C-alpha cells in the first residue's frame, strides 16, 4: 500500500450535509440510481478516436483483414457510457471532417450526447487507433495498440480552440461535473469555467508534457485519477498532490488506491475478477464512468459515496472485460439489462449471466475497408 495519506477537506462541490447522508437509505439509493429525478449534467473534453479492432489472427495483414469499428478514447468512452446510462452529456471536441470524425460524432449523437460543441475542422484528420486482440491463454496480452498502418503514422489528438471554449462556456458553467484527459491552455480554460460554476472536476492525465501547466491545473481539480504504470512517483511526485481533494492511483489488475486529503489513511480496493477475460481495454474508463454515474444520480459527494462509486465502477469494468472493445459491454447488451446486472444482481449471479452473451455481440464486421479512406477529407 502507498505510504502517502491524503484525505478529504471537501470543497463546496463535494460537501454533503450529515442530514443528507442520513436520509439516503439503501432503498432510496437504489431508487435514485434507477430513476434519477434531476438530470445530472456532465461536460467533458479530451481524446476521442475511431478504434479499429482486429480479431485475434489478423495482426500481420491489416490491409485485407476484417475488423470491428467503434468510437473510443478515454474521454469519449467515459462520456458515451454516461450518456447511455441516462445522464445529460455535452462533449467539447475538435475532429476532422473525414469519415473517421463523422463516425465518432455520429456515435455521440446516437448515444444522446449534445454534439453542438463538436467542431469538424477541414484542416485536420481525426484520430485512429488500431487495437489487436491477443490471447492470455497463449501467454500474451489480451490486447495491444498501434498508431501505425503500413508504414504510416495514424492521426492523433488535436486540441480544441479558444473560440470553442468561449462558445461552450454557458454550458460548462451549468454542468455539475466536468471530465478531461488532455491538458492544453484551452482545456484548462474549460475546466476553470466548469469549476467556477460549481462542477466537480475530474482530470485523468496519461502524461505530463508541461509541468507548469499541470501544476496550475491541480488548483481546479477535485478528483485526479491516473495510472501508476504511466505516471510513477518520479513523473508525478507525491508533493504535487497534497492539495488535491481526491487522488485515485490505479494499478491495473492489482486494483487501486484512493487518497483523501484530510483522512488519515489511504484506501485500497482490489480489482474485481472479470467473469470472462476477453479484453481489458477500457477498464479504467469504466471505473471513471461508474464513479461519476454513482455520484451524479445519488447527489451525494462525500468520501463514502466516492468509495461506493469507485467500487461500482470496478464492477462495471469487470463486466466490460467479458467483451471485445473499450465499451464492448454497451455494444453487446441493452441498457436496462446492463443496469440490472450491474446495480441489482449479486456477483455470482451477474457473472454467470454475462458469460451467456458472446464476446463480439453487437458488432458488425467491416470487410477489407481501406483504412486510408477513413482519414481523408470529403
PDB file of N, CA and C in Angstrom, residues 304-365:
ATOM      1  N   UNK A 304     -17.473   8.707   1.475  1.00  0.00           N
ATOM      2  CA  UNK A 304     -18.077   7.375   1.459  1.00  0.00           C
ATOM      3  C   UNK A 304     -18.753   7.096   0.121  1.00  0.00           C
ATOM      4  N   UNK A 305     -19.448   8.104  -0.412  1.00  0.00           N
ATOM      5  CA  UNK A 305     -20.087   7.937  -1.713  1.00  0.00           C
ATOM      6  C   UNK A 305     -19.047   7.748  -2.810  1.00  0.00           C
ATOM      7  N   UNK A 306     -17.914   8.419  -2.676  1.00  0.00           N
ATOM      8  CA  UNK A 306     -16.842   8.264  -3.662  1.00  0.00           C
ATOM      9  C   UNK A 306     -16.305   6.835  -3.650  1.00  0.00           C
ATOM     10  N   UNK A 307     -16.092   6.276  -2.470  1.00  0.00           N
ATOM     11  CA  UNK A 307     -15.640   4.886  -2.384  1.00  0.00           C
ATOM     12  C   UNK A 307     -16.674   3.941  -2.986  1.00  0.00           C
ATOM     13  N   UNK A 308     -17.949   4.167  -2.683  1.00  0.00           N
ATOM     14  CA  UNK A 308     -19.009   3.342  -3.260  1.00  0.00           C
ATOM     15  C   UNK A 308     -19.001   3.449  -4.784  1.00  0.00           C
ATOM     16  N   UNK A 309     -18.850   4.680  -5.285  1.00  0.00           N
ATOM     17  CA  UNK A 309     -18.851   4.888  -6.724  1.00  0.00           C
ATOM     18  C   UNK A 309     -17.690   4.203  -7.419  1.00  0.00           C
ATOM     19  N   UNK A 310     -16.533   4.228  -6.787  1.00  0.00           N
ATOM     20  CA  UNK A 310     -15.370   3.548  -7.370  1.00  0.00           C
ATOM     21  C   UNK A 310     -15.609   2.044  -7.422  1.00  0.00           C
ATOM     22  N   UNK A 311     -16.174   1.496  -6.365  1.00  0.00           N
ATOM     23  CA  UNK A 311     -16.479   0.061  -6.361  1.00  0.00           C
ATOM     24  C   UNK A 311     -17.493  -0.283  -7.447  1.00  0.00           C
ATOM     25  N   UNK A 312     -18.494   0.582  -7.633  1.00  0.00           N
ATOM     26  CA  UNK A 312     -19.459   0.361  -8.711  1.00  0.00           C
ATOM     27  C   UNK A 312     -18.750   0.407 -10.063  1.00  0.00           C
ATOM     28  N   UNK A 313     -17.812   1.336 -10.202  1.00  0.00           N
ATOM     29  CA  UNK A 313     -17.055   1.416 -11.440  1.00  0.00           C
ATOM     30  C   UNK A 313     -16.203   0.186 -11.680  1.00  0.00           C
ATOM     31  N   UNK A 314     -15.630  -0.364 -10.619  1.00  0.00           N
ATOM     32  CA  UNK A 314     -14.831  -1.586 -10.753  1.00  0.00           C
ATOM     33  C   UNK A 314     -15.696  -2.759 -11.213  1.00  0.00           C
ATOM     34  N   UNK A 315     -16.903  -2.816 -10.707  1.00  0.00           N
ATOM     35  CA  UNK A 315     -17.806  -3.891 -11.126  1.00  0.00           C
ATOM     36  C   UNK A 315     -18.162  -3.733 -12.600  1.00  0.00           C
ATOM     37  N   UNK A 316     -18.428  -2.500 -13.018  1.00  0.00           N
ATOM     38  CA  UNK A 316     -18.732  -2.249 -14.424  1.00  0.00           C
ATOM     39  C   UNK A 316     -17.542  -2.623 -15.301  1.00  0.00           C
ATOM     40  N   UNK A 317     -16.333  -2.327 -14.833  1.00  0.00           N
ATOM     41  CA  UNK A 317     -15.122  -2.682 -15.576  1.00  0.00           C
ATOM     42  C   UNK A 317     -14.979  -4.192 -15.710  1.00  0.00           C
ATOM     43  N   UNK A 318     -15.266  -4.920 -14.635  1.00  0.00           N
ATOM     44  CA  UNK A 318     -15.173  -6.381 -14.677  1.00  0.00           C
ATOM     45  C   UNK A 318     -16.155  -6.956 -15.687  1.00  0.00           C
ATOM     46  N   UNK A 319     -17.365  -6.418 -15.720  1.00  0.00           N
ATOM     47  CA  UNK A 319     -18.350  -6.867 -16.696  1.00  0.00           C
ATOM     48  C   UNK A 319     -17.880  -6.574 -18.113  1.00  0.00           C
ATOM     49  N   UNK A 320     -17.291  -5.397 -18.313  1.00  0.00           N
ATOM     50  CA  UNK A 320     -16.858  -4.979 -19.642  1.00  0.00           C
ATOM     51  C   UNK A 320     -15.725  -5.849 -20.180  1.00  0.00           C
ATOM     52  N   UNK A 321     -14.907  -6.407 -19.283  1.00  0.00           N
ATOM     53  CA  UNK A 321     -13.789  -7.257 -19.707  1.00  0.00           C
ATOM     54  C   UNK A 321     -14.248  -8.528 -20.415  1.00  0.00           C
ATOM     55  N   UNK A 322     -15.504  -8.868 -20.285  1.00  0.00           N
ATOM     56  CA  UNK A 322     -16.023 -10.075 -20.922  1.00  0.00           C
ATOM     57  C   UNK A 322     -16.292  -9.874 -22.408  1.00  0.00           C
ATOM     58  N   UNK A 323     -16.129  -8.639 -22.885  1.00  0.00           N
ATOM     59  CA  UNK A 323     -16.494  -8.325 -24.263  1.00  0.00           C
ATOM     60  C   UNK A 323     -15.354  -7.611 -24.991  1.00  0.00           C
ATOM     61  N   UNK A 324     -15.435  -7.627 -26.306  1.00  0.00           N
ATOM     62  CA  UNK A 324     -14.408  -7.038 -27.156  1.00  0.00           C
ATOM     63  C   UNK A 324     -14.584  -5.523 -27.233  1.00  0.00           C
ATOM     64  N   UNK A 325     -13.476  -4.802 -27.042  1.00  0.00           N
ATOM     65  CA  UNK A 325     -13.507  -3.356 -27.196  1.00  0.00           C
ATOM     66  C   UNK A 325     -13.611  -2.611 -25.885  1.00  0.00           C
ATOM     67  N   UNK A 326     -13.279  -1.317 -25.934  1.00  0.00           N
ATOM     68  CA  UNK A 326     -13.264  -0.497 -24.726  1.00  0.00           C
ATOM     69  C   UNK A 326     -14.643  -0.324 -24.110  1.00  0.00           C
ATOM     70  N   UNK A 327     -15.686  -0.471 -24.930  1.00  0.00           N
ATOM     71  CA  UNK A 327     -17.062  -0.362 -24.437  1.00  0.00           C
ATOM     72  C   UNK A 327     -17.887  -1.534 -24.950  1.00  0.00           C
ATOM     73  N   UNK A 328     -17.243  -2.702 -25.005  1.00  0.00           N
ATOM     74  CA  UNK A 328     -17.905  -3.864 -25.578  1.00  0.00           C
ATOM     75  C   UNK A 328     -19.205  -4.236 -24.895  1.00  0.00           C
ATOM     76  N   UNK A 329     -19.264  -4.050 -23.577  1.00  0.00           N
ATOM     77  CA  UNK A 329     -20.486  -4.351 -22.825  1.00  0.00           C
ATOM     78  C   UNK A 329     -21.670  -3.576 -23.371  1.00  0.00           C
ATOM     79  N   UNK A 330     -21.443  -2.318 -23.746  1.00  0.00           N
ATOM     80  CA  UNK A 330     -22.530  -1.449 -24.199  1.00  0.00           C
ATOM     81  C   UNK A 330     -22.900  -1.694 -25.657  1.00  0.00           C
ATOM     82  N   UNK A 331     -22.082  -2.441 -26.368  1.00  0.00           N
ATOM     83  CA  UNK A 331     -22.455  -2.912 -27.696  1.00  0.00           C
ATOM     84  C   UNK A 331     -23.255  -4.211 -27.596  1.00  0.00           C
ATOM     85  N   UNK A 332     -22.914  -5.021 -26.598  1.00  0.00           N
ATOM     86  CA  UNK A 332     -23.461  -6.374 -26.518  1.00  0.00           C
ATOM     87  C   UNK A 332     -24.825  -6.459 -25.841  1.00  0.00           C
ATOM     88  N   UNK A 333     -25.125  -5.534 -24.926  1.00  0.00           N
ATOM     89  CA  UNK A 333     -26.338  -5.640 -24.121  1.00  0.00           C
ATOM     90  C   UNK A 333     -27.088  -4.319 -24.097  1.00  0.00           C
ATOM     91  N   UNK A 334     -28.417  -4.394 -23.911  1.00  0.00           N
ATOM     92  CA  UNK A 334     -29.190  -3.162 -23.798  1.00  0.00           C
ATOM     93  C   UNK A 334     -29.024  -2.573 -22.403  1.00  0.00           C
ATOM     94  N   UNK A 335     -29.336  -1.290 -22.271  1.00  0.00           N
ATOM     95  CA  UNK A 335     -29.040  -0.554 -21.047  1.00  0.00           C
ATOM     96  C   UNK A 335     -29.808  -1.082 -19.846  1.00  0.00           C
ATOM     97  N   UNK A 336     -31.058  -1.438 -20.025  1.00  0.00           N
ATOM     98  CA  UNK A 336     -31.836  -1.936 -18.886  1.00  0.00           C
ATOM     99  C   UNK A 336     -31.234  -3.223 -18.333  1.00  0.00           C
ATOM    100  N   UNK A 337     -30.729  -4.054 -19.221  1.00  0.00           N
ATOM    101  CA  UNK A 337     -30.114  -5.306 -18.782  1.00  0.00           C
ATOM    102  C   UNK A 337     -28.775  -5.041 -18.098  1.00  0.00           C
ATOM    103  N   UNK A 338     -28.011  -4.108 -18.659  1.00  0.00           N
ATOM    104  CA  UNK A 338     -26.737  -3.740 -18.033  1.00  0.00           C
ATOM    105  C   UNK A 338     -26.976  -3.232 -16.622  1.00  0.00           C
ATOM    106  N   UNK A 339     -27.934  -2.331 -16.461  1.00  0.00           N
ATOM    107  CA  UNK A 339     -28.208  -1.754 -15.141  1.00  0.00           C
ATOM    108  C   UNK A 339     -28.659  -2.820 -14.150  1.00  0.00           C
ATOM    109  N   UNK A 340     -29.453  -3.767 -14.616  1.00  0.00           N
ATOM    110  CA  UNK A 340     -29.907  -4.829 -13.720  1.00  0.00           C
ATOM    111  C   UNK A 340     -28.729  -5.672 -13.255  1.00  0.00           C
ATOM    112  N   UNK A 341     -27.892  -6.108 -14.208  1.00  0.00           N
ATOM    113  CA  UNK A 341     -26.728  -6.918 -13.849  1.00  0.00           C
ATOM    114  C   UNK A 341     -25.781  -6.134 -12.945  1.00  0.00           C
ATOM    115  N   UNK A 342     -25.591  -4.872 -13.281  1.00  0.00           N
ATOM    116  CA  UNK A 342     -24.597  -4.036 -12.608  1.00  0.00           C
ATOM    117  C   UNK A 342     -25.038  -3.600 -11.215  1.00  0.00           C
ATOM    118  N   UNK A 343     -26.270  -3.148 -11.095  1.00  0.00           N
ATOM    119  CA  UNK A 343     -26.714  -2.486  -9.868  1.00  0.00           C
ATOM    120  C   UNK A 343     -27.558  -3.352  -8.949  1.00  0.00           C
ATOM    121  N   UNK A 344     -28.097  -4.465  -9.460  1.00  0.00           N
ATOM    122  CA  UNK A 344     -29.041  -5.231  -8.657  1.00  0.00           C
ATOM    123  C   UNK A 344     -28.597  -6.654  -8.347  1.00  0.00           C
ATOM    124  N   UNK A 345     -27.932  -7.314  -9.293  1.00  0.00           N
ATOM    125  CA  UNK A 345     -27.608  -8.723  -9.089  1.00  0.00           C
ATOM    126  C   UNK A 345     -26.334  -8.893  -8.272  1.00  0.00           C
ATOM    127  N   UNK A 346     -26.277  -9.916  -7.407  1.00  0.00           N
ATOM    128  CA  UNK A 346     -25.035 -10.218  -6.689  1.00  0.00           C
ATOM    129  C   UNK A 346     -23.981 -10.735  -7.664  1.00  0.00           C
ATOM    130  N   UNK A 347     -22.739 -10.722  -7.223  1.00  0.00           N
ATOM    131  CA  UNK A 347     -21.611 -11.038  -8.101  1.00  0.00           C
ATOM    132  C   UNK A 347     -21.745 -12.388  -8.784  1.00  0.00           C
ATOM    133  N   UNK A 348     -22.090 -13.427  -8.034  1.00  0.00           N
ATOM    134  CA  UNK A 348     -22.155 -14.754  -8.641  1.00  0.00           C
ATOM    135  C   UNK A 348     -23.239 -14.837  -9.703  1.00  0.00           C
ATOM    136  N   UNK A 349     -24.328 -14.109  -9.510  1.00  0.00           N
ATOM    137  CA  UNK A 349     -25.434 -14.151 -10.466  1.00  0.00           C
ATOM    138  C   UNK A 349     -25.081 -13.428 -11.761  1.00  0.00           C
ATOM    139  N   UNK A 350     -24.562 -12.189 -11.658  1.00  0.00           N
ATOM    140  CA  UNK A 350     -24.265 -11.462 -12.893  1.00  0.00           C
ATOM    141  C   UNK A 350     -23.082 -12.067 -13.629  1.00  0.00           C
ATOM    142  N   UNK A 351     -22.159 -12.686 -12.893  1.00  0.00           N
ATOM    143  CA  UNK A 351     -21.018 -13.316 -13.551  1.00  0.00           C
ATOM    144  C   UNK A 351     -21.478 -14.441 -14.470  1.00  0.00           C
ATOM    145  N   UNK A 352     -22.455 -15.194 -14.034  1.00  0.00           N
ATOM    146  CA  UNK A 352     -22.999 -16.276 -14.857  1.00  0.00           C
ATOM    147  C   UNK A 352     -23.795 -15.728 -16.035  1.00  0.00           C
ATOM    148  N   UNK A 353     -24.575 -14.689 -15.796  1.00  0.00           N
ATOM    149  CA  UNK A 353     -25.415 -14.116 -16.850  1.00  0.00           C
ATOM    150  C   UNK A 353     -24.570 -13.514 -17.972  1.00  0.00           C
ATOM    151  N   UNK A 354     -23.530 -12.790 -17.597  1.00  0.00           N
ATOM    152  CA  UNK A 354     -22.687 -12.127 -18.589  1.00  0.00           C
ATOM    153  C   UNK A 354     -22.042 -13.140 -19.523  1.00  0.00           C
ATOM    154  N   UNK A 355     -21.678 -14.295 -18.999  1.00  0.00           N
ATOM    155  CA  UNK A 355     -20.998 -15.301 -19.809  1.00  0.00           C
ATOM    156  C   UNK A 355     -21.896 -15.924 -20.867  1.00  0.00           C
ATOM    157  N   UNK A 356     -23.193 -15.683 -20.779  1.00  0.00           N
ATOM    158  CA  UNK A 356     -24.108 -16.227 -21.785  1.00  0.00           C
ATOM    159  C   UNK A 356     -24.157 -15.361 -23.047  1.00  0.00           C
ATOM    160  N   UNK A 357     -23.533 -14.188 -23.008  1.00  0.00           N
ATOM    161  CA  UNK A 357     -23.535 -13.272 -24.152  1.00  0.00           C
ATOM    162  C   UNK A 357     -22.192 -13.373 -24.873  1.00  0.00           C
ATOM    163  N   UNK A 358     -22.207 -13.478 -26.186  1.00  0.00           N
ATOM    164  CA  UNK A 358     -20.979 -13.641 -26.958  1.00  0.00           C
ATOM    165  C   UNK A 358     -20.067 -12.418 -26.826  1.00  0.00           C
ATOM    166  N   UNK A 359     -18.752 -12.628 -26.805  1.00  0.00           N
ATOM    167  CA  UNK A 359     -17.806 -11.510 -26.643  1.00  0.00           C
ATOM    168  C   UNK A 359     -17.899 -10.450 -27.730  1.00  0.00           C
ATOM    169  N   UNK A 360     -18.294 -10.842 -28.950  1.00  0.00           N
ATOM    170  CA  UNK A 360     -18.352  -9.874 -30.050  1.00  0.00           C
ATOM    171  C   UNK A 360     -19.781  -9.462 -30.368  1.00  0.00           C
ATOM    172  N   UNK A 361     -20.714  -9.737 -29.479  1.00  0.00           N
ATOM    173  CA  UNK A 361     -22.112  -9.372 -29.713  1.00  0.00           C
ATOM    174  C   UNK A 361     -22.241  -7.868 -29.914  1.00  0.00           C
ATOM    175  N   UNK A 362     -23.081  -7.481 -30.865  1.00  0.00           N
ATOM    176  CA  UNK A 362     -23.351  -6.071 -31.098  1.00  0.00           C
ATOM    177  C   UNK A 362     -22.496  -5.417 -32.160  1.00  0.00           C
ATOM    178  N   UNK A 363     -21.426  -6.072 -32.583  1.00  0.00           N
ATOM    179  CA  UNK A 363     -20.558  -5.509 -33.615  1.00  0.00           C
ATOM    180  C   UNK A 363     -20.942  -6.062 -34.987  1.00  0.00           C
ATOM    181  N   UNK A 364     -20.727  -5.256 -36.008  1.00  0.00           N
ATOM    182  CA  UNK A 364     -20.827  -5.755 -37.378  1.00  0.00           C
ATOM    183  C   UNK A 364     -19.454  -5.593 -38.013  1.00  0.00           C
ATOM    184  N   UNK A 365     -18.992  -6.593 -38.687  1.00  0.00           N
ATOM    185  CA  UNK A 365     -17.651  -6.540 -39.273  1.00  0.00           C
ATOM    186  C   UNK A 365     -17.634  -5.690 -40.543  1.00  0.00           C
TER     187      UNK A 365
END
